[in-house]
Amino acid sequence: MKALLFYKVGEPKDVLILKDIPEPTPDPDEVVVRVLLAPINPSDLHMIRGRYGYQPDLPASPGSEGVGIVEALGAGVTEISVGTRVICIGCWNLWRQLLVCKPEQLVAVPDEISDQTAAVSFTNPITAWGLTIATHQLKQNEWLLQTAAASSVGEFVLQLAKLHGFKTINVIWKREQEKKIRALSGDVVICTEDEDLQSRLVKVTDGKGVSKAIDCVAGEVGAEIIRNLAPGGMMLQYGALSTHRQTDPQKLVMPVFSPKLIYSTGTIRGWWLPRWIASQSLSQVRNTVAELLSLIASGRLSVPETASYPLTHFTEALQATESSSRGTKLLINLTE
């Protein structure tokens, strides 16, 4: 089978190679999945660069999301059938044609969902759900502030807000993104391109601050949210977009104004999907993923548009991802 591998960390275009490797044989309690499509996520590029929270033993394949078909079963597997179309939970190494995993790590994909949609129906939807419903436990008419509101996760947060009835303050960095936020029923929009974040937060919260926030920008933006936490408020930090192009380790920071944090008794809490999944029962996560897939199948949740590149054109896919202005999710087609 063919696999994309990296033998050392570095720039993806320099260290990722396409190679033929032996086909795997499953243990009695494992299955083999033929991977059809896998997206290129920021976490994949961070891993290749050696900057992710989990670094595999090398050589390894990137990829933690995708759709595939169950191709073979270990001798003791009875709970899933060959030919079932599935997405994976808590799997790595998806940028290869055949993947070995446990059957309990798989969730069947409804027939109504296309391969392209299924390929991006795990990471961002479950992240949005885990942040808002599971961790912040947002209820109807409660307020949530989110940064990077026009991101893929941000779009899912807005859709969940509509389904669950909570309200949103949405921080964006380009005015052109406001149309998307309004179309998804975002309640308040703050654009840092032409507005002062601090003064707008004071105005929209009547000086009371925000009780629940999620941030994936960090840097000065994340720090400003912390300065505007309500007494006892909590911000979940799940990303650091402001550092993605930064190579100086001294710049990978978020300056916190400690007096404000002390006197608000606020909380900054890191939130990382793999660790959150590991803290839950796998059956709970599978049930939630199945519920999200059902919402996608019914049209109550929608995923970003996708475009795919053949496996042999992976360098072009990487280049397009790095230069993309967002909006379209790029996939690697492992069948071509």
mmCIF file of C-alpha atoms in Angstrom:
data_model
loop_
_atom_site.group_PDB
_atom_site.id
_atom_site.type_symbol
_atom_site.label_atom_id
_atom_site.label_comp_id
_atom_site.label_asym_id
_atom_site.label_seq_id
_atom_site.Cartn_x
_atom_site.Cartn_y
_atom_site.Cartn_z
ATOM 1 C CA MET A 1 0.000 0.000 0.000
ATOM 2 C CA LYS A 2 0.979 3.637 -0.379
ATOM 3 C CA ALA A 3 1.504 5.918 2.600
ATOM 4 C CA LEU A 4 2.603 9.480 3.211
ATOM 5 C CA LEU A 5 5.422 9.340 5.756
ATOM 6 C CA PHE A 6 7.770 11.708 7.538
ATOM 7 C CA TYR A 7 11.041 10.443 9.007
ATOM 8 C CA LYS A 8 11.979 13.718 10.715
ATOM 9 C CA VAL A 9 10.142 16.859 11.723
ATOM 10 C CA GLY A 10 10.318 19.909 9.494
ATOM 11 C CA GLU A 11 8.429 21.791 6.851
ATOM 12 C CA PRO A 12 5.801 19.431 5.339
ATOM 13 C CA LYS A 13 6.903 20.100 1.765
ATOM 14 C CA ASP A 14 10.463 19.122 2.694
ATOM 15 C CA VAL A 15 9.992 16.048 4.891
ATOM 16 C CA LEU A 16 6.805 14.321 3.704
ATOM 17 C CA ILE A 17 7.295 11.537 1.162
ATOM 18 C CA LEU A 18 5.028 9.046 -0.625
ATOM 19 C CA LYS A 19 6.224 5.497 -0.141
ATOM 20 C CA ASP A 20 5.138 1.889 -0.682
ATOM 21 C CA ILE A 21 4.979 -0.044 2.595
ATOM 22 C CA PRO A 22 3.692 -3.557 3.456
ATOM 23 C CA GLU A 23 -0.026 -4.063 3.906
ATOM 24 C CA PRO A 24 -0.999 -4.558 7.569
ATOM 25 C CA THR A 25 -2.402 -7.713 9.126
ATOM 26 C CA PRO A 26 -4.957 -7.178 11.917
ATOM 27 C CA ASP A 27 -4.695 -8.820 15.323
ATOM 28 C CA PRO A 28 -7.743 -10.865 16.406
ATOM 29 C CA ASP A 29 -9.381 -7.788 18.002
ATOM 30 C CA GLU A 30 -8.592 -5.335 15.160
ATOM 31 C CA VAL A 31 -9.994 -4.329 11.791
ATOM 32 C CA VAL A 32 -8.423 -3.001 8.606
ATOM 33 C CA VAL A 33 -9.993 0.099 7.070
ATOM 34 C CA ARG A 34 -9.304 1.205 3.510
ATOM 35 C CA VAL A 35 -9.045 4.989 3.779
ATOM 36 C CA LEU A 36 -10.871 6.872 1.039
ATOM 37 C CA LEU A 37 -10.468 10.544 1.886
ATOM 38 C CA ALA A 38 -8.573 12.382 4.624
ATOM 39 C CA PRO A 39 -8.544 16.148 5.237
ATOM 40 C CA ILE A 40 -5.464 18.269 5.803
ATOM 41 C CA ASN A 41 -5.979 19.790 9.242
ATOM 42 C CA PRO A 42 -3.743 22.350 10.989
ATOM 43 C CA SER A 43 -2.929 19.708 13.601
ATOM 44 C CA ASP A 44 -1.433 17.498 10.875
ATOM 45 C CA LEU A 45 0.937 20.260 9.794
ATOM 46 C CA HIS A 46 1.828 21.044 13.421
ATOM 47 C CA MET A 47 2.701 17.387 13.972
ATOM 48 C CA ILE A 48 4.961 17.280 10.913
ATOM 49 C CA ARG A 49 6.676 20.438 12.181
ATOM 50 C CA GLY A 50 7.112 18.914 15.655
ATOM 51 C CA ARG A 51 4.835 21.458 17.328
ATOM 52 C CA TYR A 52 1.809 19.363 18.222
ATOM 53 C CA GLY A 53 0.735 18.032 21.618
ATOM 54 C CA TYR A 54 1.210 14.453 20.401
ATOM 55 C CA GLN A 55 4.296 13.418 18.444
ATOM 56 C CA PRO A 56 4.414 9.850 17.094
ATOM 57 C CA ASP A 57 7.434 7.629 16.898
ATOM 58 C CA LEU A 58 8.988 8.152 13.472
ATOM 59 C CA PRO A 59 8.550 7.256 10.722
ATOM 60 C CA ALA A 60 4.827 7.958 10.872
ATOM 61 C CA SER A 61 1.935 9.139 8.775
ATOM 62 C CA PRO A 62 0.008 12.298 9.644
ATOM 63 C CA GLY A 63 -3.780 12.311 9.711
ATOM 64 C CA SER A 64 -6.354 11.898 12.481
ATOM 65 C CA GLU A 65 -9.587 12.237 10.503
ATOM 66 C CA GLY A 66 -11.096 10.630 7.425
ATOM 67 C CA VAL A 67 -13.619 8.256 5.925
ATOM 68 C CA GLY A 68 -13.029 4.688 4.850
ATOM 69 C CA ILE A 69 -14.463 1.230 4.228
ATOM 70 C CA VAL A 70 -13.937 -1.739 6.531
ATOM 71 C CA GLU A 71 -11.887 -4.156 4.436
ATOM 72 C CA ALA A 72 -10.858 -6.969 6.789
ATOM 73 C CA LEU A 73 -11.669 -8.239 10.271
ATOM 74 C CA GLY A 74 -9.540 -9.869 12.908
ATOM 75 C CA ALA A 75 -10.610 -13.372 13.846
ATOM 76 C CA GLY A 76 -12.416 -12.217 17.012
ATOM 77 C CA VAL A 77 -14.292 -9.215 15.601
ATOM 78 C CA THR A 78 -18.053 -9.642 15.284
ATOM 79 C CA GLU A 79 -19.524 -6.182 15.970
ATOM 80 C CA ILE A 80 -18.857 -4.672 12.535
ATOM 81 C CA SER A 81 -19.031 -6.001 8.973
ATOM 82 C CA VAL A 82 -16.726 -5.827 5.993
ATOM 83 C CA GLY A 83 -17.954 -3.122 3.609
ATOM 84 C CA THR A 84 -19.240 -0.764 6.330
ATOM 85 C CA ARG A 85 -18.398 2.867 5.604
ATOM 86 C CA VAL A 86 -16.937 4.462 8.727
ATOM 87 C CA ILE A 87 -15.199 7.420 10.302
ATOM 88 C CA CYS A 88 -12.544 6.959 12.976
ATOM 89 C CA ILE A 89 -12.329 8.193 16.576
ATOM 90 C CA GLY A 90 -8.956 8.669 18.250
ATOM 91 C CA CYS A 91 -7.014 7.203 15.337
ATOM 92 C CA TRP A 92 -3.714 8.405 13.882
ATOM 93 C CA ASN A 93 -1.870 7.573 10.645
ATOM 94 C CA LEU A 94 -4.814 8.155 8.305
ATOM 95 C CA TRP A 95 -2.677 9.468 5.449
ATOM 96 C CA ARG A 96 -2.165 5.917 4.236
ATOM 97 C CA GLN A 97 -4.326 3.585 2.188
ATOM 98 C CA LEU A 98 -4.869 0.947 4.882
ATOM 99 C CA LEU A 99 -5.364 1.631 8.578
ATOM 100 C CA VAL A 100 -5.471 -0.857 11.467
ATOM 101 C CA CYS A 101 -7.624 0.086 14.471
ATOM 102 C CA LYS A 102 -10.060 -1.292 17.046
ATOM 103 C CA PRO A 103 -13.707 -1.739 15.986
ATOM 104 C CA GLU A 104 -14.862 0.431 18.905
ATOM 105 C CA GLN A 105 -12.968 3.334 17.311
ATOM 106 C CA LEU A 106 -15.299 3.296 14.308
ATOM 107 C CA VAL A 107 -18.704 4.880 13.726
ATOM 108 C CA ALA A 108 -20.841 3.924 10.732
ATOM 109 C CA VAL A 109 -21.662 6.742 8.311
ATOM 110 C CA PRO A 110 -25.326 7.227 7.280
ATOM 111 C CA ASP A 111 -26.042 6.581 3.611
ATOM 112 C CA GLU A 112 -27.296 10.156 3.176
ATOM 113 C CA ILE A 113 -23.801 11.573 3.796
ATOM 114 C CA SER A 114 -21.308 11.723 0.915
ATOM 115 C CA ASP A 115 -17.713 10.566 1.288
ATOM 116 C CA GLN A 116 -16.531 14.176 1.031
ATOM 117 C CA THR A 117 -18.829 15.298 3.841
ATOM 118 C CA ALA A 118 -18.054 12.277 6.020
ATOM 119 C CA ALA A 119 -14.324 12.982 5.732
ATOM 120 C CA VAL A 120 -14.735 16.272 7.643
ATOM 121 C CA SER A 121 -17.569 15.253 9.980
ATOM 122 C CA PHE A 122 -15.529 14.364 13.041
ATOM 123 C CA THR A 123 -12.827 16.772 14.250
ATOM 124 C CA ASN A 124 -14.509 20.169 13.955
ATOM 125 C CA PRO A 125 -18.080 19.109 14.855
ATOM 126 C CA ILE A 126 -16.998 17.179 17.971
ATOM 127 C CA THR A 127 -14.641 20.015 18.967
ATOM 128 C CA ALA A 128 -17.472 22.553 18.794
ATOM 129 C CA TRP A 129 -19.805 20.233 20.719
ATOM 130 C CA GLY A 130 -17.166 19.372 23.325
ATOM 131 C CA LEU A 131 -16.362 23.028 23.995
ATOM 132 C CA THR A 132 -19.908 24.370 24.145
ATOM 133 C CA ILE A 133 -22.268 21.612 25.282
ATOM 134 C CA ALA A 134 -20.001 19.181 27.151
ATOM 135 C CA THR A 135 -17.536 21.527 28.883
ATOM 136 C CA HIS A 136 -19.196 24.944 29.118
ATOM 137 C CA GLN A 137 -22.622 23.241 29.383
ATOM 138 C CA LEU A 138 -24.308 26.176 27.667
ATOM 139 C CA LYS A 139 -28.023 26.472 28.183
ATOM 140 C CA GLN A 140 -30.738 28.374 26.336
ATOM 141 C CA ASN A 141 -30.212 32.175 26.363
ATOM 142 C CA GLU A 142 -26.740 31.927 27.929
ATOM 143 C CA TRP A 143 -23.968 33.905 26.202
ATOM 144 C CA LEU A 144 -20.741 32.555 24.714
ATOM 145 C CA LEU A 145 -17.879 34.602 23.303
ATOM 146 C CA GLN A 146 -15.808 32.957 20.596
ATOM 147 C CA THR A 147 -12.761 34.204 18.707
ATOM 148 C CA ALA A 148 -12.025 33.214 15.094
ATOM 149 C CA ALA A 149 -15.777 32.915 14.707
ATOM 150 C CA ALA A 150 -15.514 32.460 10.931
ATOM 151 C CA SER A 151 -13.337 29.354 11.284
ATOM 152 C CA SER A 152 -14.660 25.857 10.671
ATOM 153 C CA VAL A 153 -15.093 25.252 14.407
ATOM 154 C CA GLY A 154 -16.667 28.705 14.742
ATOM 155 C CA GLU A 155 -19.261 27.855 12.106
ATOM 156 C CA PHE A 156 -20.220 24.685 13.968
ATOM 157 C CA VAL A 157 -20.463 26.646 17.228
ATOM 158 C CA LEU A 158 -22.926 29.016 15.557
ATOM 159 C CA GLN A 159 -24.994 26.118 14.242
ATOM 160 C CA LEU A 160 -25.055 24.487 17.679
ATOM 161 C CA ALA A 161 -26.065 27.839 19.187
ATOM 162 C CA LYS A 162 -29.104 27.870 16.926
ATOM 163 C CA LEU A 163 -29.980 24.271 17.812
ATOM 164 C CA HIS A 164 -29.500 24.695 21.584
ATOM 165 C CA GLY A 165 -30.634 28.305 21.949
ATOM 166 C CA PHE A 166 -27.518 29.925 23.399
ATOM 167 C CA LYS A 167 -26.309 33.329 22.165
ATOM 168 C CA THR A 168 -22.953 34.325 20.730
ATOM 169 C CA ILE A 169 -20.495 37.205 20.708
ATOM 170 C CA ASN A 170 -18.303 36.577 17.664
ATOM 171 C CA VAL A 171 -14.826 38.050 17.246
ATOM 172 C CA ILE A 172 -13.533 38.149 13.660
ATOM 173 C CA TRP A 173 -10.462 39.746 12.113
ATOM 174 C CA LYS A 174 -11.801 40.718 8.655
ATOM 175 C CA ARG A 175 -14.995 42.692 8.014
ATOM 176 C CA GLU A 176 -15.749 40.502 4.989
ATOM 177 C CA GLN A 177 -16.337 37.604 7.400
ATOM 178 C CA GLU A 178 -19.298 39.328 9.043
ATOM 179 C CA LYS A 179 -21.705 38.239 6.294
ATOM 180 C CA LYS A 180 -20.988 34.579 7.085
ATOM 181 C CA ILE A 181 -21.541 35.132 10.812
ATOM 182 C CA ARG A 182 -24.840 36.940 10.239
ATOM 183 C CA ALA A 183 -26.029 34.206 7.866
ATOM 184 C CA LEU A 184 -25.432 31.680 10.665
ATOM 185 C CA SER A 185 -27.482 33.807 13.110
ATOM 186 C CA GLY A 186 -24.561 35.158 15.146
ATOM 187 C CA ASP A 187 -25.935 37.641 17.676
ATOM 188 C CA VAL A 188 -23.043 40.097 18.106
ATOM 189 C CA VAL A 189 -20.051 40.615 15.800
ATOM 190 C CA ILE A 190 -16.827 42.388 16.781
ATOM 191 C CA CYS A 191 -14.285 42.948 13.993
ATOM 192 C CA THR A 192 -10.732 43.687 15.135
ATOM 193 C CA GLU A 193 -9.869 45.025 11.680
ATOM 194 C CA ASP A 194 -11.750 48.269 12.326
ATOM 195 C CA GLU A 195 -12.998 48.069 15.944
ATOM 196 C CA ASP A 196 -11.293 48.231 19.330
ATOM 197 C CA LEU A 197 -11.887 44.869 20.986
ATOM 198 C CA GLN A 198 -11.662 46.127 24.551
ATOM 199 C CA SER A 199 -14.110 49.016 24.194
ATOM 200 C CA ARG A 200 -16.590 46.913 22.219
ATOM 201 C CA LEU A 201 -16.515 44.151 24.846
ATOM 202 C CA VAL A 202 -17.213 46.692 27.579
ATOM 203 C CA LYS A 203 -20.127 48.054 25.558
ATOM 204 C CA VAL A 204 -21.779 44.775 24.553
ATOM 205 C CA THR A 205 -21.509 43.320 28.072
ATOM 206 C CA ASP A 206 -22.479 46.559 29.868
ATOM 207 C CA GLY A 207 -19.122 46.390 31.596
ATOM 208 C CA LYS A 208 -19.963 43.084 33.260
ATOM 209 C CA GLY A 209 -17.599 40.974 31.158
ATOM 210 C CA VAL A 210 -18.145 37.541 29.650
ATOM 211 C CA SER A 211 -18.805 34.447 31.747
ATOM 212 C CA LYS A 212 -18.059 31.825 29.105
ATOM 213 C CA ALA A 213 -15.578 32.126 26.248
ATOM 214 C CA ILE A 214 -13.628 29.937 23.847
ATOM 215 C CA ASP A 215 -10.439 31.144 22.163
ATOM 216 C CA CYS A 216 -8.263 29.665 19.436
ATOM 217 C CA VAL A 217 -6.208 32.796 18.660
ATOM 218 C CA ALA A 218 -4.183 33.423 21.852
ATOM 219 C CA GLY A 219 -1.707 36.315 21.696
ATOM 220 C CA GLU A 220 -3.118 39.778 22.345
ATOM 221 C CA VAL A 221 -6.637 38.756 21.326
ATOM 222 C CA GLY A 222 -6.809 35.942 23.856
ATOM 223 C CA ALA A 223 -5.282 38.188 26.503
ATOM 224 C CA GLU A 224 -7.968 40.821 25.892
ATOM 225 C CA ILE A 225 -10.708 38.237 26.391
ATOM 226 C CA ILE A 226 -9.122 37.275 29.717
ATOM 227 C CA ARG A 227 -9.097 40.944 30.748
ATOM 228 C CA ASN A 228 -12.838 41.025 30.080
ATOM 229 C CA LEU A 229 -13.909 37.895 31.949
ATOM 230 C CA ALA A 230 -16.833 38.345 34.306
ATOM 231 C CA PRO A 231 -16.329 37.410 37.976
ATOM 232 C CA GLY A 232 -15.841 33.663 38.032
ATOM 233 C CA GLY A 233 -15.797 33.504 34.237
ATOM 234 C CA MET A 234 -13.964 30.836 32.265
ATOM 235 C CA MET A 235 -12.147 30.896 28.940
ATOM 236 C CA LEU A 236 -11.341 27.609 27.214
ATOM 237 C CA GLN A 237 -8.126 27.886 25.183
ATOM 238 C CA TYR A 238 -8.229 25.381 22.333
ATOM 239 C CA GLY A 239 -5.838 26.883 19.792
ATOM 240 C CA ALA A 240 -3.229 29.536 19.101
ATOM 241 C CA LEU A 241 -3.718 30.827 15.557
ATOM 242 C CA SER A 242 -1.625 33.899 16.288
ATOM 243 C CA THR A 243 1.470 31.694 16.643
ATOM 244 C CA HIS A 244 1.045 29.494 13.561
ATOM 245 C CA ARG A 245 3.589 31.407 11.475
ATOM 246 C CA GLN A 246 5.815 32.158 14.439
ATOM 247 C CA THR A 247 9.153 30.341 14.683
ATOM 248 C CA ASP A 248 10.616 32.140 17.712
ATOM 249 C CA PRO A 249 9.680 30.112 20.841
ATOM 250 C CA GLN A 250 9.802 33.319 22.904
ATOM 251 C CA LYS A 251 6.897 34.683 20.862
ATOM 252 C CA LEU A 252 4.592 31.697 21.479
ATOM 253 C CA VAL A 253 2.918 33.443 24.389
ATOM 254 C CA MET A 254 -0.317 35.048 25.546
ATOM 255 C CA PRO A 255 0.292 38.000 27.890
ATOM 256 C CA VAL A 256 -2.076 37.786 30.858
ATOM 257 C CA PHE A 257 -2.827 40.862 32.994
ATOM 258 C CA SER A 258 -2.588 39.126 36.346
ATOM 259 C CA PRO A 259 -4.392 41.714 38.554
ATOM 260 C CA LYS A 260 -7.520 41.469 36.432
ATOM 261 C CA LEU A 261 -7.349 37.671 36.489
ATOM 262 C CA ILE A 262 -6.885 37.647 40.260
ATOM 263 C CA TYR A 263 -9.708 40.036 41.047
ATOM 264 C CA SER A 264 -12.142 38.421 38.628
ATOM 265 C CA THR A 265 -11.238 34.980 40.000
ATOM 266 C CA GLY A 266 -11.454 33.950 36.366
ATOM 267 C CA THR A 267 -10.208 30.684 34.908
ATOM 268 C CA ILE A 268 -8.158 29.990 31.799
ATOM 269 C CA ARG A 269 -8.376 26.328 30.951
ATOM 270 C CA GLY A 270 -6.612 24.515 28.160
ATOM 271 C CA TRP A 271 -8.823 22.308 25.996
ATOM 272 C CA TRP A 272 -7.424 19.737 23.566
ATOM 273 C CA LEU A 273 -9.630 17.297 21.664
ATOM 274 C CA PRO A 274 -7.470 14.133 22.038
ATOM 275 C CA ARG A 275 -7.171 14.640 25.785
ATOM 276 C CA TRP A 276 -10.883 15.419 26.105
ATOM 277 C CA ILE A 277 -11.790 12.246 24.190
ATOM 278 C CA ALA A 278 -9.454 10.236 26.438
ATOM 279 C CA SER A 279 -11.263 11.651 29.490
ATOM 280 C CA GLN A 280 -14.652 10.396 28.254
ATOM 281 C CA SER A 281 -15.965 6.879 27.875
ATOM 282 C CA LEU A 282 -15.499 5.759 24.297
ATOM 283 C CA SER A 283 -19.165 4.736 24.126
ATOM 284 C CA GLN A 284 -20.212 8.295 25.050
ATOM 285 C CA VAL A 285 -17.974 9.762 22.367
ATOM 286 C CA ARG A 286 -19.264 7.281 19.784
ATOM 287 C CA ASN A 287 -22.862 8.147 20.675
ATOM 288 C CA THR A 288 -22.139 11.867 20.345
ATOM 289 C CA VAL A 289 -20.409 11.379 16.992
ATOM 290 C CA ALA A 290 -23.358 9.289 15.784
ATOM 291 C CA GLU A 291 -25.746 12.055 16.904
ATOM 292 C CA LEU A 292 -23.711 14.699 15.066
ATOM 293 C CA LEU A 293 -23.654 12.524 11.937
ATOM 294 C CA SER A 294 -27.428 12.220 12.177
ATOM 295 C CA LEU A 295 -27.742 16.023 12.366
ATOM 296 C CA ILE A 296 -25.493 16.354 9.321
ATOM 297 C CA ALA A 297 -27.468 13.708 7.433
ATOM 298 C CA SER A 298 -30.722 15.554 8.163
ATOM 299 C CA GLY A 299 -29.299 18.902 7.087
ATOM 300 C CA ARG A 300 -29.526 20.480 10.543
ATOM 301 C CA LEU A 301 -25.750 20.758 10.620
ATOM 302 C CA SER A 302 -23.651 21.540 7.556
ATOM 303 C CA VAL A 303 -19.934 21.127 6.927
ATOM 304 C CA PRO A 304 -17.593 23.371 4.900
ATOM 305 C CA GLU A 305 -17.171 22.849 1.187
ATOM 306 C CA THR A 306 -14.365 20.475 0.232
ATOM 307 C CA ALA A 307 -11.987 19.930 -2.661
ATOM 308 C CA SER A 308 -9.778 16.877 -3.129
ATOM 309 C CA TYR A 309 -6.334 16.160 -4.528
ATOM 310 C CA PRO A 310 -5.048 12.760 -5.668
ATOM 311 C CA LEU A 311 -2.578 11.114 -3.311
ATOM 312 C CA THR A 312 0.186 11.488 -5.879
ATOM 313 C CA HIS A 313 -0.427 15.267 -5.905
ATOM 314 C CA PHE A 314 -0.029 15.671 -2.146
ATOM 315 C CA THR A 315 2.582 18.432 -2.524
ATOM 316 C CA GLU A 316 0.053 20.524 -4.438
ATOM 317 C CA ALA A 317 -2.531 19.850 -1.730
ATOM 318 C CA LEU A 318 -0.101 21.008 0.951
ATOM 319 C CA GLN A 319 0.752 24.141 -0.989
ATOM 320 C CA ALA A 320 -2.930 24.949 -1.532
ATOM 321 C CA THR A 321 -3.645 24.427 2.176
ATOM 322 C CA GLU A 322 -0.843 26.752 3.250
ATOM 323 C CA SER A 323 -1.977 29.477 0.844
ATOM 324 C CA SER A 324 -5.721 28.993 1.376
ATOM 325 C CA SER A 325 -7.775 31.902 2.691
ATOM 326 C CA ARG A 326 -9.989 29.307 4.400
ATOM 327 C CA GLY A 327 -13.536 28.354 3.518
ATOM 328 C CA THR A 328 -12.799 25.212 1.474
ATOM 329 C CA LYS A 329 -11.462 22.156 3.271
ATOM 330 C CA LEU A 330 -8.831 20.292 1.246
ATOM 331 C CA LEU A 331 -8.815 16.498 1.162
ATOM 332 C CA ILE A 332 -6.303 13.898 0.082
ATOM 333 C CA ASN A 333 -7.912 11.204 -2.075
ATOM 334 C CA LEU A 334 -6.124 8.010 -1.122
ATOM 335 C CA THR A 335 -7.848 5.990 -3.866
ATOM 336 C CA GLU A 336 -6.241 7.967 -6.713
#
